[in-house]
Structure formats: C-alpha cells, structure tokens
C-alpha cells in the first residue's frame, strides 16, 4: 500500500489583518517507510502573497507505514514573529485537505479514538513519536485538591513533627521568630538571651595567663582584667606620663624609661637600668659624592686656599691664584733619536727641551681647534754636534728655513704658531748658538 498524501493548508495573518510572509518547515522526526517508499527529508513551504499555506505531505497513519506513531516537527518562521516549533501527525483518513491549526496538538490514534498522551515541551519525541509529559516538564503546580489536607489545618505556617502536620503555635508578628519546635516566640522570651551571647563570645576569646576574661558577670557585660604583674602582660600602670617608654631591664624583665625633654635624642647607655638615656643628639660625620650636590652654591672659601676673586682661578693643588703670574710649564722631551713626534697639547706643556742626538725628522701633533697654539722648542746639540732637523711640510718659515747651529752643545730657540689646528705652522728662529 502506498502513502496517502494530504494537502496541509492555513492562512497566516500579520498585524492589522495583513497577510503574513514566511516559510513553514515539515521534518519527519524519523524516516517513514511504506513499502519501498521512504519519506525523510524536510519539506519547506513558502507562504503565498496572501499568506496562504498549501503543502502536500505524506500521512503518518497509513496502516502499512512504519514506524507507527511517527510525527512531523513543524517550525513556523513567520516574518516579524518568534519562530514556533511543535509536532503534528497527519492522518490518512481525515480528508484530502486539512487545516494546519486543526492538527496542532493532535496526538495520534484514529480519528475520535483514544491516543497516546505525548508532549511538545521543546524536546523531540522518541522513536515511537512520543514525548512523555511530567508535571515538572510543563511547570505544573499542585492543584488545590492536593492541599486539602493542609488547608484543613487552618491559617498559619504548617510544621511537621513526628510524622504529623500541624500549624505553628503562638501568634506571629514583627517581634517573633519561629523556633524549631514549631512555636512563635519573641527574642527576649527565648531561652537564648543577649547575656548568653556575650558569655559565649567571652568563652571564645583567648586570654593569656596575665589577662582574665569573666563571663556570667550578671551585668550583661564581658569583663577583661589585666594583672598588675607577671611575664605574660604589661600592666598599664607601668607608665606614668606621656612619652614614657617600655624597655627591657634584664632577661624577661621590663621597666619604664621616663620621657626626656624636648629636642633630646634617645641614646644607648649600658650604665642605665633600661640601657637607654636621653641626651643631646651628636651630629655624625658624613660625606657626599659630588653627584649628590645638585643645586645651590658652595662658599669659595671651602673650595681651596688663598683669596677667590674675579682674576683668580682654582688650581689643581686647590689654591686660588692669578693665572698670569704662573710660570709656563716646561716639558723635558729628552733625546730626539732619528724621528720624534712632538705633542703641542697643553697637557704636555708648550715649552719643550729636546737634545738632538741624531739627524731627526719631526712630526707635530696636538694643536687646538678654534684657538691659537704656540709651541717653543729649545733644541740642543749633543756632545757630537752636527745634528740636522727635517721639518714637516706644514712648517712655514719667514724668509725661508734657517740653518740651525751644529756646534757641539750649542742651543737654538724656535717658536711655532698654528691658527688652524696644525694644518699650517708659522716658524721663527728667535735665538741661535747659545753656548
């Protein structure tokens, strides 16, 4: 026997009686078999412009259809409305056309007969097409009849004692509490009073051997007492005045160090009973790195000896002196050898004495940039004499290079000046043949 096909219809309306738009999905919860024909795919029907549904579906109830009791999951996706999902069964013997709404909630069986109770509580049916319904599944509440037994007790809070229901005794109001024996009782009339609470708190406190905590004193208080002496506590009476200090006087023994006077400092003093004494604070010697002095000025008298003024400068020996009165430094180079590099920087001195002990080629270095560099050379022939000097090309002579003295032990003086960091040296022979 083949499937029976039924046209499912319904007209959907939107707000203001306008035609609705959208789609309706019909999905078999399990494939249906009828002979060699199988129905298992979702069928989607689109509403017409007038909001009309017209969709042909295979009936679920044909005698030879397996499994029996199968249903369609229907999902209404109407534009502007929340999607609605429920389950229906299409009967084979209720006409060729059936309105969808007449199927909603239909649970199977033959028309007019008694079917199986099922639910559509958001879950898919089981293999037989059924979802068993429980009160908890649909949020059901107990009916009034189910509470008739408690209602017969009258108004009040029902309590159960020894397997029997009864209403709590006493009159409830804003000052009463329900005790565990089913009795309304005021707090002041209960067996647990505020004094009981204080006693329990007192008993829970931890006290040392020198401190006593007294519950049950009858005055609704907790009494805490400190002993006048002992090793576990220091009585308040030990101190006499503001600023008094507690100090050890011996092993496991304390005493009072009375307060000193304003401006005094506390000093260690083993001659005192407490090991402490008040006295004038002694300034401690201290040093600071130069990097720590970041602001302010220091007195010039503290920087060096002598008198600081506008014409004096602080020398390396920490003495203030007029630089114009300082003798020029002399750098004794010694023997020249056959080649000599002469450093014109101030660090090595601008006056240099050189003994020529061989024919020597000079090289000049160390001239200052942006400043004039003046170099005086005192050249002495050794005991042999006849030593010749070869000058760098950067040395320029007034009227040409002179002939230096060659006699043994003779002395010549030459001054070289550069204005361009040693690119050019202007040379003058200022004295010759000193003997």
Coordinates of C-alpha atoms in Angstrom, one line a residue, residues 40-309:
X40 CA 12.8 11.5 5.5
X41 CA 13.7 15.0 4.1
X42 CA 12.5 18.4 5.4
X43 CA 9.8 19.9 3.3
X44 CA 9.7 23.7 3.3
X45 CA 6.6 25.6 2.2
X46 CA 6.6 29.3 1.3
X47 CA 3.5 31.3 2.1
X48 CA 1.8 33.0 -0.9
X49 CA 1.4 36.7 -1.2
X50 CA -2.0 36.3 0.5
X51 CA -0.3 34.5 3.5
X52 CA -1.7 31.1 2.4
X53 CA 0.0 27.8 3.2
X54 CA -0.7 24.9 0.8
X55 CA 1.7 21.9 1.1
X56 CA 1.2 18.2 0.3
X57 CA 2.5 15.8 2.9
X58 CA 2.6 12.0 3.3
X59 CA 0.2 10.9 6.0
X60 CA 1.8 9.3 9.1
X61 CA -1.1 6.9 9.9
X62 CA -1.3 4.6 6.8
X63 CA -1.7 1.0 8.1
X64 CA 1.5 -0.2 6.5
X65 CA 3.6 2.9 7.4
X66 CA 6.5 2.1 9.8
X67 CA 7.4 3.1 12.4
X68 CA 3.9 3.6 13.7
X69 CA 3.1 6.8 15.6
X70 CA 5.7 9.0 13.8
X71 CA 5.0 12.7 13.6
X72 CA 6.3 15.8 11.8
X73 CA 8.3 18.5 13.6
X74 CA 6.7 21.8 12.4
X75 CA 8.7 25.1 12.5
X76 CA 6.8 28.3 11.7
X77 CA 9.2 31.0 10.5
X78 CA 6.8 33.9 10.1
X79 CA 8.4 37.3 9.3
X80 CA 8.4 39.6 12.4
X81 CA 7.4 36.8 14.8
X82 CA 9.3 34.4 17.0
X83 CA 9.9 31.0 15.4
X84 CA 7.4 28.4 16.7
X85 CA 8.1 24.7 16.8
X86 CA 5.7 21.9 17.6
X87 CA 4.7 18.4 16.5
X88 CA 1.7 17.2 14.5
X89 CA 0.5 13.9 13.0
X90 CA -1.1 14.0 9.5
X91 CA -4.0 11.4 9.4
X92 CA -4.6 9.4 6.3
X93 CA -8.4 9.2 6.8
X94 CA -9.5 12.8 7.6
X95 CA -9.8 14.2 4.1
X96 CA -7.7 15.2 1.3
X97 CA -7.1 18.7 2.7
X98 CA -6.7 19.6 6.4
X99 CA -6.1 23.0 8.1
X100 CA -2.7 23.0 10.0
X101 CA -4.2 24.5 13.1
X102 CA -6.6 21.6 13.4
X103 CA -3.6 19.3 13.6
X104 CA -1.6 21.3 16.3
X105 CA -1.6 19.2 19.4
X106 CA -3.2 16.2 17.7
X107 CA -1.5 13.2 19.3
X108 CA -2.3 10.3 17.0
X109 CA -4.6 7.3 17.0
X110 CA -7.7 7.0 14.9
X111 CA -10.0 10.0 14.5
X112 CA -12.2 10.2 17.5
X113 CA -10.3 7.4 19.3
X114 CA -8.1 7.4 22.3
X115 CA -4.4 8.0 21.5
X116 CA -1.2 8.0 23.5
X117 CA -0.5 11.1 25.7
X118 CA 2.6 13.0 24.4
X119 CA 4.2 16.4 25.0
X120 CA 5.9 19.0 22.8
X121 CA 7.8 20.6 25.7
X122 CA 10.8 21.7 23.5
X123 CA 12.2 18.2 23.0
X124 CA 11.9 15.8 20.1
X125 CA 9.8 12.7 20.5
X126 CA 11.3 9.3 21.0
X127 CA 11.5 6.6 18.3
X128 CA 7.8 6.0 18.7
X129 CA 6.9 9.6 18.2
X130 CA 6.1 10.2 21.9
X131 CA 7.4 12.7 24.5
X132 CA 6.2 11.6 27.9
X133 CA 4.8 14.6 29.9
X134 CA 5.5 15.2 33.6
X135 CA 4.3 18.0 35.8
X136 CA 7.8 19.3 36.2
X137 CA 8.3 19.5 32.4
X138 CA 5.5 22.0 32.0
X139 CA 5.9 23.8 35.3
X140 CA 2.7 22.5 36.7
X141 CA 1.6 23.4 40.2
X142 CA -0.2 21.3 42.7
X143 CA -4.0 21.6 42.4
X144 CA -6.0 23.0 45.4
X145 CA -7.3 19.5 46.0
X146 CA -3.8 18.2 46.6
X147 CA -3.5 20.6 49.5
X148 CA -6.9 19.9 51.1
X149 CA -5.3 18.1 54.0
X150 CA -3.1 21.0 54.9
X151 CA -5.8 23.5 54.2
X152 CA -7.9 21.8 56.8
X153 CA -5.4 22.8 59.4
X154 CA -6.4 26.4 59.1
X155 CA -4.3 29.6 58.6
X156 CA -0.7 29.7 59.7
X157 CA 2.6 28.0 58.9
X158 CA 2.3 24.2 58.6
X159 CA 5.0 22.3 60.5
X160 CA 5.6 18.6 60.6
X161 CA 6.5 16.9 63.9
X162 CA 6.7 13.1 64.5
X163 CA 5.1 12.4 61.1
X164 CA 2.1 14.7 61.8
X165 CA 1.3 18.0 60.2
X166 CA 0.1 20.9 62.4
X167 CA 0.1 24.7 62.4
X168 CA 2.8 26.5 64.3
X169 CA 1.6 27.6 67.7
X170 CA 1.6 31.2 69.1
X171 CA 0.8 34.4 67.4
X172 CA 3.2 35.6 64.7
X173 CA 4.1 39.3 64.5
X174 CA 7.1 41.5 63.7
X175 CA 8.8 40.7 67.1
X176 CA 8.6 36.9 67.0
X177 CA 10.7 34.1 65.4
X178 CA 9.7 30.6 64.6
X179 CA 11.5 28.1 66.8
X180 CA 12.5 24.6 65.7
X181 CA 9.7 23.2 67.9
X182 CA 7.0 25.0 65.8
X183 CA 6.4 27.8 68.3
X184 CA 6.4 31.5 67.6
X185 CA 8.5 33.2 70.3
X186 CA 9.8 36.7 71.0
X187 CA 13.6 37.0 71.1
X188 CA 13.5 38.4 74.7
X189 CA 11.4 35.5 75.8
X190 CA 13.6 32.8 74.3
X191 CA 16.0 30.8 76.4
X192 CA 19.0 32.3 74.5
X193 CA 19.4 35.8 75.7
X194 CA 21.8 38.6 74.9
X195 CA 23.7 37.7 78.0
X196 CA 24.0 34.1 76.7
X197 CA 25.5 35.6 73.5
X198 CA 28.0 37.7 75.5
X199 CA 29.0 34.7 77.6
X200 CA 29.6 32.6 74.5
X201 CA 31.8 35.4 73.0
X202 CA 33.8 35.7 76.2
X203 CA 34.4 32.0 76.4
X204 CA 35.7 32.0 72.8
X205 CA 38.2 34.7 73.5
X206 CA 41.8 33.7 74.0
X207 CA 43.4 35.2 77.2
X208 CA 47.0 35.0 78.4
X209 CA 48.0 34.0 81.9
X210 CA 48.1 37.7 82.9
X211 CA 44.7 38.5 81.5
X212 CA 41.3 37.4 82.9
X213 CA 38.1 37.3 80.9
X214 CA 35.0 36.9 83.1
X215 CA 31.7 35.7 81.5
X216 CA 28.5 35.3 83.6
X217 CA 29.1 38.5 85.5
X218 CA 25.4 39.2 85.7
X219 CA 25.7 42.7 84.3
X220 CA 25.3 42.0 80.6
X221 CA 29.0 42.8 80.0
X222 CA 32.2 41.0 79.3
X223 CA 34.9 41.8 81.9
X224 CA 38.5 41.7 80.8
X225 CA 41.1 42.3 83.6
X226 CA 44.9 42.6 83.5
X227 CA 47.0 41.5 86.4
X228 CA 49.4 44.0 88.0
X229 CA 52.5 41.9 87.3
X230 CA 53.6 38.8 85.5
X231 CA 55.5 37.8 82.4
X232 CA 52.6 37.5 80.0
X233 CA 51.3 41.1 80.1
X234 CA 52.5 44.6 80.9
X235 CA 50.1 46.5 83.2
X236 CA 49.0 50.0 82.1
X237 CA 50.2 51.3 85.4
X238 CA 53.8 50.7 84.3
X239 CA 53.8 54.1 82.5
X240 CA 53.3 57.4 84.4
X241 CA 53.4 60.1 81.7
X242 CA 53.1 60.8 78.0
X243 CA 56.2 59.7 76.2
X244 CA 57.3 57.1 78.8
X245 CA 58.8 54.1 77.1
X246 CA 58.8 50.4 78.0
X247 CA 62.3 49.0 77.9
X248 CA 63.9 45.7 78.9
X249 CA 65.9 45.9 82.2
X250 CA 67.0 42.2 82.2
X251 CA 66.1 38.8 80.8
X252 CA 62.2 38.5 80.7
X253 CA 62.0 41.8 82.7
X254 CA 60.7 45.2 81.7
X255 CA 60.8 48.7 83.2
X256 CA 60.0 52.3 82.4
X257 CA 62.3 54.7 80.7
X258 CA 60.8 58.1 81.6
X259 CA 60.4 60.7 78.8
X260 CA 63.2 63.1 78.2
X261 CA 63.0 66.9 77.4
X262 CA 62.2 68.5 74.1
X263 CA 65.0 68.2 71.5
X264 CA 66.7 65.3 73.2
X265 CA 67.5 62.0 71.4
X266 CA 67.4 58.5 72.8
X267 CA 70.9 57.1 73.1
X268 CA 72.1 53.6 74.1
X269 CA 73.7 53.7 77.5
X270 CA 74.7 50.5 79.2
X271 CA 75.1 52.3 82.5
X272 CA 71.4 52.9 82.7
X273 CA 69.0 50.3 84.2
X274 CA 67.0 50.3 80.9
X275 CA 70.1 50.6 78.7
X276 CA 68.8 53.9 77.4
X277 CA 69.4 57.6 78.1
X278 CA 68.2 60.9 76.8
X279 CA 70.8 63.3 75.6
X280 CA 71.7 65.9 73.0
X281 CA 72.0 64.4 69.6
X282 CA 75.6 64.3 68.3
X283 CA 76.0 65.2 64.6
X284 CA 77.5 62.3 62.8
X285 CA 80.3 62.9 60.3
X286 CA 79.2 62.2 56.7
X287 CA 80.4 62.5 53.2
X288 CA 78.6 63.2 50.0
X289 CA 79.6 62.3 46.5
X290 CA 79.9 65.3 44.1
X291 CA 76.9 63.9 42.1
X292 CA 74.7 64.4 45.1
X293 CA 75.2 68.2 45.1
X294 CA 72.6 69.1 42.5
X295 CA 71.6 72.7 43.5
X296 CA 72.7 75.8 45.3
X297 CA 76.2 77.1 45.6
X298 CA 79.2 76.4 47.9
X299 CA 81.3 79.1 49.6
X300 CA 84.5 79.7 47.7
X301 CA 86.5 79.6 50.9
X302 CA 85.6 75.9 51.2
X303 CA 86.9 75.1 47.8
X304 CA 90.6 75.9 48.2
X305 CA 93.2 78.1 49.9
X306 CA 94.0 81.7 49.0
X307 CA 91.7 84.5 48.1
X308 CA 89.0 83.9 45.4
X309 CA 88.2 87.0 43.2

